[in-house]
Amino acid sequence: MTTMAQETHAREARRIRETQGNREVQGVREAGEAREPREAGGSEIRRHELAAFLRSRRERITPEQVGLPRGARRRTPGLRREEVAHLSAVGVTWYTWLEQSRDIQVSVQVLDALARTLLLDPSERAHLFQLAAATDPTPASSCAGVTDAVREVLDQLDPLPACVQNSRYDILAYNRTYARLLCDLDAIPPEDRNCMILVHTHPQWRESVVHLDETMRLMAAKLRASMAGHLTEPAWKMLVKRLQAESPEFRENWERYEVVATRSKTKQFRNPHVGLLDLTHTDLWLSPELGARLVTYAPADEVTRERLEKLYAFAQVPSAEAEESGGTAEGAEAVERGVRR
């Protein structure tokens, strides 16, 4: 009897455990089924918001703003979908699906291209990436790695031009003299404040670099050397892809596969306001890794030192006010004196 009672007790225990297990499985299944619609619903809402935002931005951009002819038969307010797709180098069907809230994957490279095509300001760009549940890989107007102490050092270095860059050539912070060294840097959108982009695409920056061809080749070699540790990072791939699309000089230099280590050297810049500047370039690393660095330019002679003082004084005046006060004419005369010396 004892044995039969034990067997009966064991069977009952197994039945109870199986019943409990089935209930737990069913509970997990029900919880998952309840959670999945909520997640799907949230994703669907996000896609609809993204589509509406893209349409609203597209409709406010005129063809003239992006260099396109208006045409006589245009009925669409702003840009057409196919025009946005063409300017962003994406397929028309794919972009149409995006505005139709289709469930498609959007890369950070495409989001970056759309932000540029639609002329989004920093707040709108951040909103675009947030709606797409993506992280913007380009540097913002301020960088968490640039502390108040570093900014104080930058200010104290005036009138010596100085800035903070990372190994991708993004300009993260700068002082007043550097702001007017090669162009009006304050007028450049934060996402475009990158020395590689500026030296290959910005007319005034390019005109200010005396040995432009040599500089572009050297910078491409430095970028390739630095990129070895960042081959899979979206921001690096986006930068190279953009430069290849916009600059034949970069494409040629990039295909050389040259690599060069960072080193100090004397550089010459032709500033439109004070003339020719001979400057000794030095990198001061801000961390043990070869990442963020303080880039400084010290005068190589007394003439350059005096001209830096004048440039700093000029940089203290707001850009528009400086131009109205006759800075352009004085700059032309200064350039001529600098070239003759």
mmCIF file with all atom_site columns, N, CA and C in Angstrom, residues 190-238:
data_model
loop_
_atom_site.group_PDB
_atom_site.id
_atom_site.type_symbol
_atom_site.label_atom_id
_atom_site.label_alt_id
_atom_site.label_comp_id
_atom_site.label_asym_id
_atom_site.label_entity_id
_atom_site.label_seq_id
_atom_site.pdbx_PDB_ins_code
_atom_site.Cartn_x
_atom_site.Cartn_y
_atom_site.Cartn_z
_atom_site.occupancy
_atom_site.B_iso_or_equiv
_atom_site.pdbx_formal_charge
_atom_site.auth_seq_id
_atom_site.auth_comp_id
_atom_site.auth_asym_id
_atom_site.auth_atom_id
_atom_site.pdbx_PDB_model_num
ATOM 1   N N  . PRO A 1 190 ? 27.508 73.508 -38.524 1.00 0.00 ? 190 PRO A N  1
ATOM 2   C CA . PRO A 1 190 ? 28.352 72.653 -37.666 1.00 0.00 ? 190 PRO A CA 1
ATOM 3   C C  . PRO A 1 190 ? 28.688 71.306 -38.296 1.00 0.00 ? 190 PRO A C  1
ATOM 4   N N  . GLU A 1 191 ? 27.724 70.694 -38.999 1.00 0.00 ? 191 GLU A N  1
ATOM 5   C CA . GLU A 1 191 ? 27.985 69.371 -39.579 1.00 0.00 ? 191 GLU A CA 1
ATOM 6   C C  . GLU A 1 191 ? 28.967 69.425 -40.746 1.00 0.00 ? 191 GLU A C  1
ATOM 7   N N  . ASP A 1 192 ? 29.231 70.636 -41.283 1.00 0.00 ? 192 ASP A N  1
ATOM 8   C CA . ASP A 1 192 ? 30.180 70.786 -42.386 1.00 0.00 ? 192 ASP A CA 1
ATOM 9   C C  . ASP A 1 192 ? 31.536 71.326 -41.925 1.00 0.00 ? 192 ASP A C  1
ATOM 10  N N  . ARG A 1 193 ? 31.689 71.556 -40.634 1.00 0.00 ? 193 ARG A N  1
ATOM 11  C CA . ARG A 1 193 ? 32.970 72.050 -40.116 1.00 0.00 ? 193 ARG A CA 1
ATOM 12  C C  . ARG A 1 193 ? 33.958 70.897 -40.003 1.00 0.00 ? 193 ARG A C  1
ATOM 13  N N  . ASN A 1 194 ? 34.493 70.537 -41.136 1.00 0.00 ? 194 ASN A N  1
ATOM 14  C CA . ASN A 1 194 ? 35.440 69.427 -41.261 1.00 0.00 ? 194 ASN A CA 1
ATOM 15  C C  . ASN A 1 194 ? 36.509 69.864 -42.249 1.00 0.00 ? 194 ASN A C  1
ATOM 16  N N  . CYS A 1 195 ? 37.761 69.784 -41.847 1.00 0.00 ? 195 CYS A N  1
ATOM 17  C CA . CYS A 1 195 ? 38.847 70.305 -42.690 1.00 0.00 ? 195 CYS A CA 1
ATOM 18  C C  . CYS A 1 195 ? 38.945 69.575 -44.026 1.00 0.00 ? 195 CYS A C  1
ATOM 19  N N  . MET A 1 196 ? 38.659 68.277 -44.044 1.00 0.00 ? 196 MET A N  1
ATOM 20  C CA . MET A 1 196 ? 38.700 67.536 -45.303 1.00 0.00 ? 196 MET A CA 1
ATOM 21  C C  . MET A 1 196 ? 37.638 68.049 -46.268 1.00 0.00 ? 196 MET A C  1
ATOM 22  N N  . ILE A 1 197 ? 36.430 68.241 -45.765 1.00 0.00 ? 197 ILE A N  1
ATOM 23  C CA . ILE A 1 197 ? 35.344 68.745 -46.611 1.00 0.00 ? 197 ILE A CA 1
ATOM 24  C C  . ILE A 1 197 ? 35.657 70.154 -47.098 1.00 0.00 ? 197 ILE A C  1
ATOM 25  N N  . LEU A 1 198 ? 36.121 71.011 -46.199 1.00 0.00 ? 198 LEU A N  1
ATOM 26  C CA . LEU A 1 198 ? 36.361 72.407 -46.555 1.00 0.00 ? 198 LEU A CA 1
ATOM 27  C C  . LEU A 1 198 ? 37.509 72.556 -47.547 1.00 0.00 ? 198 LEU A C  1
ATOM 28  N N  . VAL A 1 199 ? 38.585 71.808 -47.376 1.00 0.00 ? 199 VAL A N  1
ATOM 29  C CA . VAL A 1 199 ? 39.730 71.960 -48.269 1.00 0.00 ? 199 VAL A CA 1
ATOM 30  C C  . VAL A 1 199 ? 39.426 71.404 -49.665 1.00 0.00 ? 199 VAL A C  1
ATOM 31  N N  . HIS A 1 200 ? 38.409 70.559 -49.770 1.00 0.00 ? 200 HIS A N  1
ATOM 32  C CA . HIS A 1 200 ? 38.064 69.987 -51.069 1.00 0.00 ? 200 HIS A CA 1
ATOM 33  C C  . HIS A 1 200 ? 36.862 70.653 -51.733 1.00 0.00 ? 200 HIS A C  1
ATOM 34  N N  . THR A 1 201 ? 36.047 71.415 -50.966 1.00 0.00 ? 201 THR A N  1
ATOM 35  C CA . THR A 1 201 ? 34.804 71.926 -51.548 1.00 0.00 ? 201 THR A CA 1
ATOM 36  C C  . THR A 1 201 ? 34.548 73.408 -51.314 1.00 0.00 ? 201 THR A C  1
ATOM 37  N N  . HIS A 1 202 ? 35.199 74.030 -50.326 1.00 0.00 ? 202 HIS A N  1
ATOM 38  C CA . HIS A 1 202 ? 34.881 75.418 -49.995 1.00 0.00 ? 202 HIS A CA 1
ATOM 39  C C  . HIS A 1 202 ? 35.827 76.371 -50.732 1.00 0.00 ? 202 HIS A C  1
ATOM 40  N N  . PRO A 1 203 ? 35.315 77.211 -51.632 1.00 0.00 ? 203 PRO A N  1
ATOM 41  C CA . PRO A 1 203 ? 36.184 78.057 -52.475 1.00 0.00 ? 203 PRO A CA 1
ATOM 42  C C  . PRO A 1 203 ? 37.132 78.941 -51.674 1.00 0.00 ? 203 PRO A C  1
ATOM 43  N N  . GLN A 1 204 ? 36.652 79.649 -50.654 1.00 0.00 ? 204 GLN A N  1
ATOM 44  C CA . GLN A 1 204 ? 37.528 80.563 -49.923 1.00 0.00 ? 204 GLN A CA 1
ATOM 45  C C  . GLN A 1 204 ? 38.584 79.800 -49.127 1.00 0.00 ? 204 GLN A C  1
ATOM 46  N N  . TRP A 1 205 ? 38.206 78.673 -48.528 1.00 0.00 ? 205 TRP A N  1
ATOM 47  C CA . TRP A 1 205 ? 39.173 77.854 -47.786 1.00 0.00 ? 205 TRP A CA 1
ATOM 48  C C  . TRP A 1 205 ? 40.281 77.396 -48.728 1.00 0.00 ? 205 TRP A C  1
ATOM 49  N N  . ARG A 1 206 ? 39.897 76.936 -49.907 1.00 0.00 ? 206 ARG A N  1
ATOM 50  C CA . ARG A 1 206 ? 40.872 76.448 -50.882 1.00 0.00 ? 206 ARG A CA 1
ATOM 51  C C  . ARG A 1 206 ? 41.799 77.569 -51.344 1.00 0.00 ? 206 ARG A C  1
ATOM 52  N N  . GLU A 1 207 ? 41.243 78.771 -51.553 1.00 0.00 ? 207 GLU A N  1
ATOM 53  C CA . GLU A 1 207 ? 42.063 79.902 -51.982 1.00 0.00 ? 207 GLU A CA 1
ATOM 54  C C  . GLU A 1 207 ? 43.060 80.329 -50.904 1.00 0.00 ? 207 GLU A C  1
ATOM 55  N N  . SER A 1 208 ? 42.724 80.065 -49.649 1.00 0.00 ? 208 SER A N  1
ATOM 56  C CA . SER A 1 208 ? 43.588 80.484 -48.541 1.00 0.00 ? 208 SER A CA 1
ATOM 57  C C  . SER A 1 208 ? 44.781 79.569 -48.333 1.00 0.00 ? 208 SER A C  1
ATOM 58  N N  . VAL A 1 209 ? 44.709 78.347 -48.851 1.00 0.00 ? 209 VAL A N  1
ATOM 59  C CA . VAL A 1 209 ? 45.804 77.386 -48.681 1.00 0.00 ? 209 VAL A CA 1
ATOM 60  C C  . VAL A 1 209 ? 46.794 77.591 -49.827 1.00 0.00 ? 209 VAL A C  1
ATOM 61  N N  . VAL A 1 210 ? 48.020 77.994 -49.502 1.00 0.00 ? 210 VAL A N  1
ATOM 62  C CA . VAL A 1 210 ? 48.999 78.325 -50.541 1.00 0.00 ? 210 VAL A CA 1
ATOM 63  C C  . VAL A 1 210 ? 49.391 77.089 -51.344 1.00 0.00 ? 210 VAL A C  1
ATOM 64  N N  . HIS A 1 211 ? 49.733 76.013 -50.677 1.00 0.00 ? 211 HIS A N  1
ATOM 65  C CA . HIS A 1 211 ? 50.151 74.778 -51.367 1.00 0.00 ? 211 HIS A CA 1
ATOM 66  C C  . HIS A 1 211 ? 48.986 73.782 -51.336 1.00 0.00 ? 211 HIS A C  1
ATOM 67  N N  . LEU A 1 212 ? 47.959 74.055 -52.132 1.00 0.00 ? 212 LEU A N  1
ATOM 68  C CA . LEU A 1 212 ? 46.710 73.313 -52.034 1.00 0.00 ? 212 LEU A CA 1
ATOM 69  C C  . LEU A 1 212 ? 46.861 71.847 -52.448 1.00 0.00 ? 212 LEU A C  1
ATOM 70  N N  . ASP A 1 213 ? 47.472 71.580 -53.578 1.00 0.00 ? 213 ASP A N  1
ATOM 71  C CA . ASP A 1 213 ? 47.589 70.198 -54.060 1.00 0.00 ? 213 ASP A CA 1
ATOM 72  C C  . ASP A 1 213 ? 48.365 69.327 -53.071 1.00 0.00 ? 213 ASP A C  1
ATOM 73  N N  . GLU A 1 214 ? 49.463 69.849 -52.590 1.00 0.00 ? 214 GLU A N  1
ATOM 74  C CA . GLU A 1 214 ? 50.271 69.099 -51.614 1.00 0.00 ? 214 GLU A CA 1
ATOM 75  C C  . GLU A 1 214 ? 49.487 68.870 -50.330 1.00 0.00 ? 214 GLU A C  1
ATOM 76  N N  . THR A 1 215 ? 48.747 69.880 -49.908 1.00 0.00 ? 215 THR A N  1
ATOM 77  C CA . THR A 1 215 ? 47.964 69.768 -48.674 1.00 0.00 ? 215 THR A CA 1
ATOM 78  C C  . THR A 1 215 ? 46.882 68.709 -48.803 1.00 0.00 ? 215 THR A C  1
ATOM 79  N N  . MET A 1 216 ? 46.163 68.702 -49.929 1.00 0.00 ? 216 MET A N  1
ATOM 80  C CA . MET A 1 216 ? 45.097 67.719 -50.118 1.00 0.00 ? 216 MET A CA 1
ATOM 81  C C  . MET A 1 216 ? 45.646 66.293 -50.145 1.00 0.00 ? 216 MET A C  1
ATOM 82  N N  . ARG A 1 217 ? 46.786 66.114 -50.792 1.00 0.00 ? 217 ARG A N  1
ATOM 83  C CA . ARG A 1 217 ? 47.371 64.773 -50.858 1.00 0.00 ? 217 ARG A CA 1
ATOM 84  C C  . ARG A 1 217 ? 47.826 64.316 -49.470 1.00 0.00 ? 217 ARG A C  1
ATOM 85  N N  . LEU A 1 218 ? 48.437 65.211 -48.711 1.00 0.00 ? 218 LEU A N  1
ATOM 86  C CA . LEU A 1 218 ? 48.912 64.872 -47.373 1.00 0.00 ? 218 LEU A CA 1
ATOM 87  C C  . LEU A 1 218 ? 47.736 64.568 -46.441 1.00 0.00 ? 218 LEU A C  1
ATOM 88  N N  . MET A 1 219 ? 46.674 65.358 -46.533 1.00 0.00 ? 219 MET A N  1
ATOM 89  C CA . MET A 1 219 ? 45.523 65.139 -45.660 1.00 0.00 ? 219 MET A CA 1
ATOM 90  C C  . MET A 1 219 ? 44.819 63.817 -45.974 1.00 0.00 ? 219 MET A C  1
ATOM 91  N N  . ALA A 1 220 ? 44.734 63.463 -47.252 1.00 0.00 ? 220 ALA A N  1
ATOM 92  C CA . ALA A 1 220 ? 44.138 62.175 -47.617 1.00 0.00 ? 220 ALA A CA 1
ATOM 93  C C  . ALA A 1 220 ? 44.956 61.015 -47.054 1.00 0.00 ? 220 ALA A C  1
ATOM 94  N N  . ALA A 1 221 ? 46.279 61.155 -47.087 1.00 0.00 ? 221 ALA A N  1
ATOM 95  C CA . ALA A 1 221 ? 47.154 60.107 -46.545 1.00 0.00 ? 221 ALA A CA 1
ATOM 96  C C  . ALA A 1 221 ? 47.001 59.989 -45.030 1.00 0.00 ? 221 ALA A C  1
ATOM 97  N N  . LYS A 1 222 ? 46.865 61.132 -44.355 1.00 0.00 ? 222 LYS A N  1
ATOM 98  C CA . LYS A 1 222 ? 46.646 61.107 -42.898 1.00 0.00 ? 222 LYS A CA 1
ATOM 99  C C  . LYS A 1 222 ? 45.303 60.485 -42.553 1.00 0.00 ? 222 LYS A C  1
ATOM 100 N N  . LEU A 1 223 ? 44.282 60.835 -43.341 1.00 0.00 ? 223 LEU A N  1
ATOM 101 C CA . LEU A 1 223 ? 42.955 60.288 -43.076 1.00 0.00 ? 223 LEU A CA 1
ATOM 102 C C  . LEU A 1 223 ? 42.944 58.771 -43.242 1.00 0.00 ? 223 LEU A C  1
ATOM 103 N N  . ARG A 1 224 ? 43.602 58.266 -44.275 1.00 0.00 ? 224 ARG A N  1
ATOM 104 C CA . ARG A 1 224 ? 43.655 56.820 -44.480 1.00 0.00 ? 224 ARG A CA 1
ATOM 105 C C  . ARG A 1 224 ? 44.390 56.132 -43.335 1.00 0.00 ? 224 ARG A C  1
ATOM 106 N N  . ALA A 1 225 ? 45.461 56.751 -42.849 1.00 0.00 ? 225 ALA A N  1
ATOM 107 C CA . ALA A 1 225 ? 46.196 56.162 -41.724 1.00 0.00 ? 225 ALA A CA 1
ATOM 108 C C  . ALA A 1 225 ? 45.317 56.112 -40.475 1.00 0.00 ? 225 ALA A C  1
ATOM 109 N N  . SER A 1 226 ? 44.579 57.178 -40.229 1.00 0.00 ? 226 SER A N  1
ATOM 110 C CA . SER A 1 226 ? 43.714 57.222 -39.046 1.00 0.00 ? 226 SER A CA 1
ATOM 111 C C  . SER A 1 226 ? 42.521 56.286 -39.169 1.00 0.00 ? 226 SER A C  1
ATOM 112 N N  . MET A 1 227 ? 42.038 56.081 -40.386 1.00 0.00 ? 227 MET A N  1
ATOM 113 C CA . MET A 1 227 ? 40.819 55.301 -40.593 1.00 0.00 ? 227 MET A CA 1
ATOM 114 C C  . MET A 1 227 ? 41.017 53.816 -40.326 1.00 0.00 ? 227 MET A C  1
ATOM 115 N N  . ALA A 1 228 ? 42.252 53.359 -40.243 1.00 0.00 ? 228 ALA A N  1
ATOM 116 C CA . ALA A 1 228 ? 42.521 51.938 -40.008 1.00 0.00 ? 228 ALA A CA 1
ATOM 117 C C  . ALA A 1 228 ? 41.828 51.428 -38.749 1.00 0.00 ? 228 ALA A C  1
ATOM 118 N N  . GLY A 1 229 ? 41.675 52.295 -37.761 1.00 0.00 ? 229 GLY A N  1
ATOM 119 C CA . GLY A 1 229 ? 41.021 51.881 -36.527 1.00 0.00 ? 229 GLY A CA 1
ATOM 120 C C  . GLY A 1 229 ? 39.534 52.172 -36.495 1.00 0.00 ? 229 GLY A C  1
ATOM 121 N N  . HIS A 1 230 ? 38.966 52.644 -37.635 1.00 0.00 ? 230 HIS A N  1
ATOM 122 C CA . HIS A 1 230 ? 37.548 53.036 -37.645 1.00 0.00 ? 230 HIS A CA 1
ATOM 123 C C  . HIS A 1 230 ? 36.847 52.560 -38.919 1.00 0.00 ? 230 HIS A C  1
ATOM 124 N N  . LEU A 1 231 ? 37.272 51.433 -39.472 1.00 0.00 ? 231 LEU A N  1
ATOM 125 C CA . LEU A 1 231 ? 36.811 51.009 -40.782 1.00 0.00 ? 231 LEU A CA 1
ATOM 126 C C  . LEU A 1 231 ? 35.312 50.732 -40.839 1.00 0.00 ? 231 LEU A C  1
ATOM 127 N N  . THR A 1 232 ? 34.704 50.327 -39.739 1.00 0.00 ? 232 THR A N  1
ATOM 128 C CA . THR A 1 232 ? 33.291 49.965 -39.756 1.00 0.00 ? 232 THR A CA 1
ATOM 129 C C  . THR A 1 232 ? 32.386 51.070 -39.208 1.00 0.00 ? 232 THR A C  1
ATOM 130 N N  . GLU A 1 233 ? 32.940 52.220 -38.836 1.00 0.00 ? 233 GLU A N  1
ATOM 131 C CA . GLU A 1 233 ? 32.140 53.271 -38.219 1.00 0.00 ? 233 GLU A CA 1
ATOM 132 C C  . GLU A 1 233 ? 31.434 54.115 -39.288 1.00 0.00 ? 233 GLU A C  1
ATOM 133 N N  . PRO A 1 234 ? 30.117 54.314 -39.131 1.00 0.00 ? 234 PRO A N  1
ATOM 134 C CA . PRO A 1 234 ? 29.341 55.024 -40.160 1.00 0.00 ? 234 PRO A CA 1
ATOM 135 C C  . PRO A 1 234 ? 29.856 56.421 -40.477 1.00 0.00 ? 234 PRO A C  1
ATOM 136 N N  . ALA A 1 235 ? 30.269 57.178 -39.458 1.00 0.00 ? 235 ALA A N  1
ATOM 137 C CA . ALA A 1 235 ? 30.701 58.557 -39.702 1.00 0.00 ? 235 ALA A CA 1
ATOM 138 C C  . ALA A 1 235 ? 31.912 58.605 -40.622 1.00 0.00 ? 235 ALA A C  1
ATOM 139 N N  . TRP A 1 236 ? 32.837 57.687 -40.452 1.00 0.00 ? 236 TRP A N  1
ATOM 140 C CA . TRP A 1 236 ? 34.024 57.647 -41.305 1.00 0.00 ? 236 TRP A CA 1
ATOM 141 C C  . TRP A 1 236 ? 33.641 57.257 -42.731 1.00 0.00 ? 236 TRP A C  1
ATOM 142 N N  . LYS A 1 237 ? 32.796 56.246 -42.873 1.00 0.00 ? 237 LYS A N  1
ATOM 143 C CA . LYS A 1 237 ? 32.387 55.819 -44.208 1.00 0.00 ? 237 LYS A CA 1
ATOM 144 C C  . LYS A 1 237 ? 31.592 56.914 -44.921 1.00 0.00 ? 237 LYS A C  1
ATOM 145 N N  . MET A 1 238 ? 30.765 57.634 -44.166 1.00 0.00 ? 238 MET A N  1
ATOM 146 C CA . MET A 1 238 ? 30.008 58.735 -44.751 1.00 0.00 ? 238 MET A CA 1
ATOM 147 C C  . MET A 1 238 ? 30.917 59.836 -45.254 1.00 0.00 ? 238 MET A C  1
#
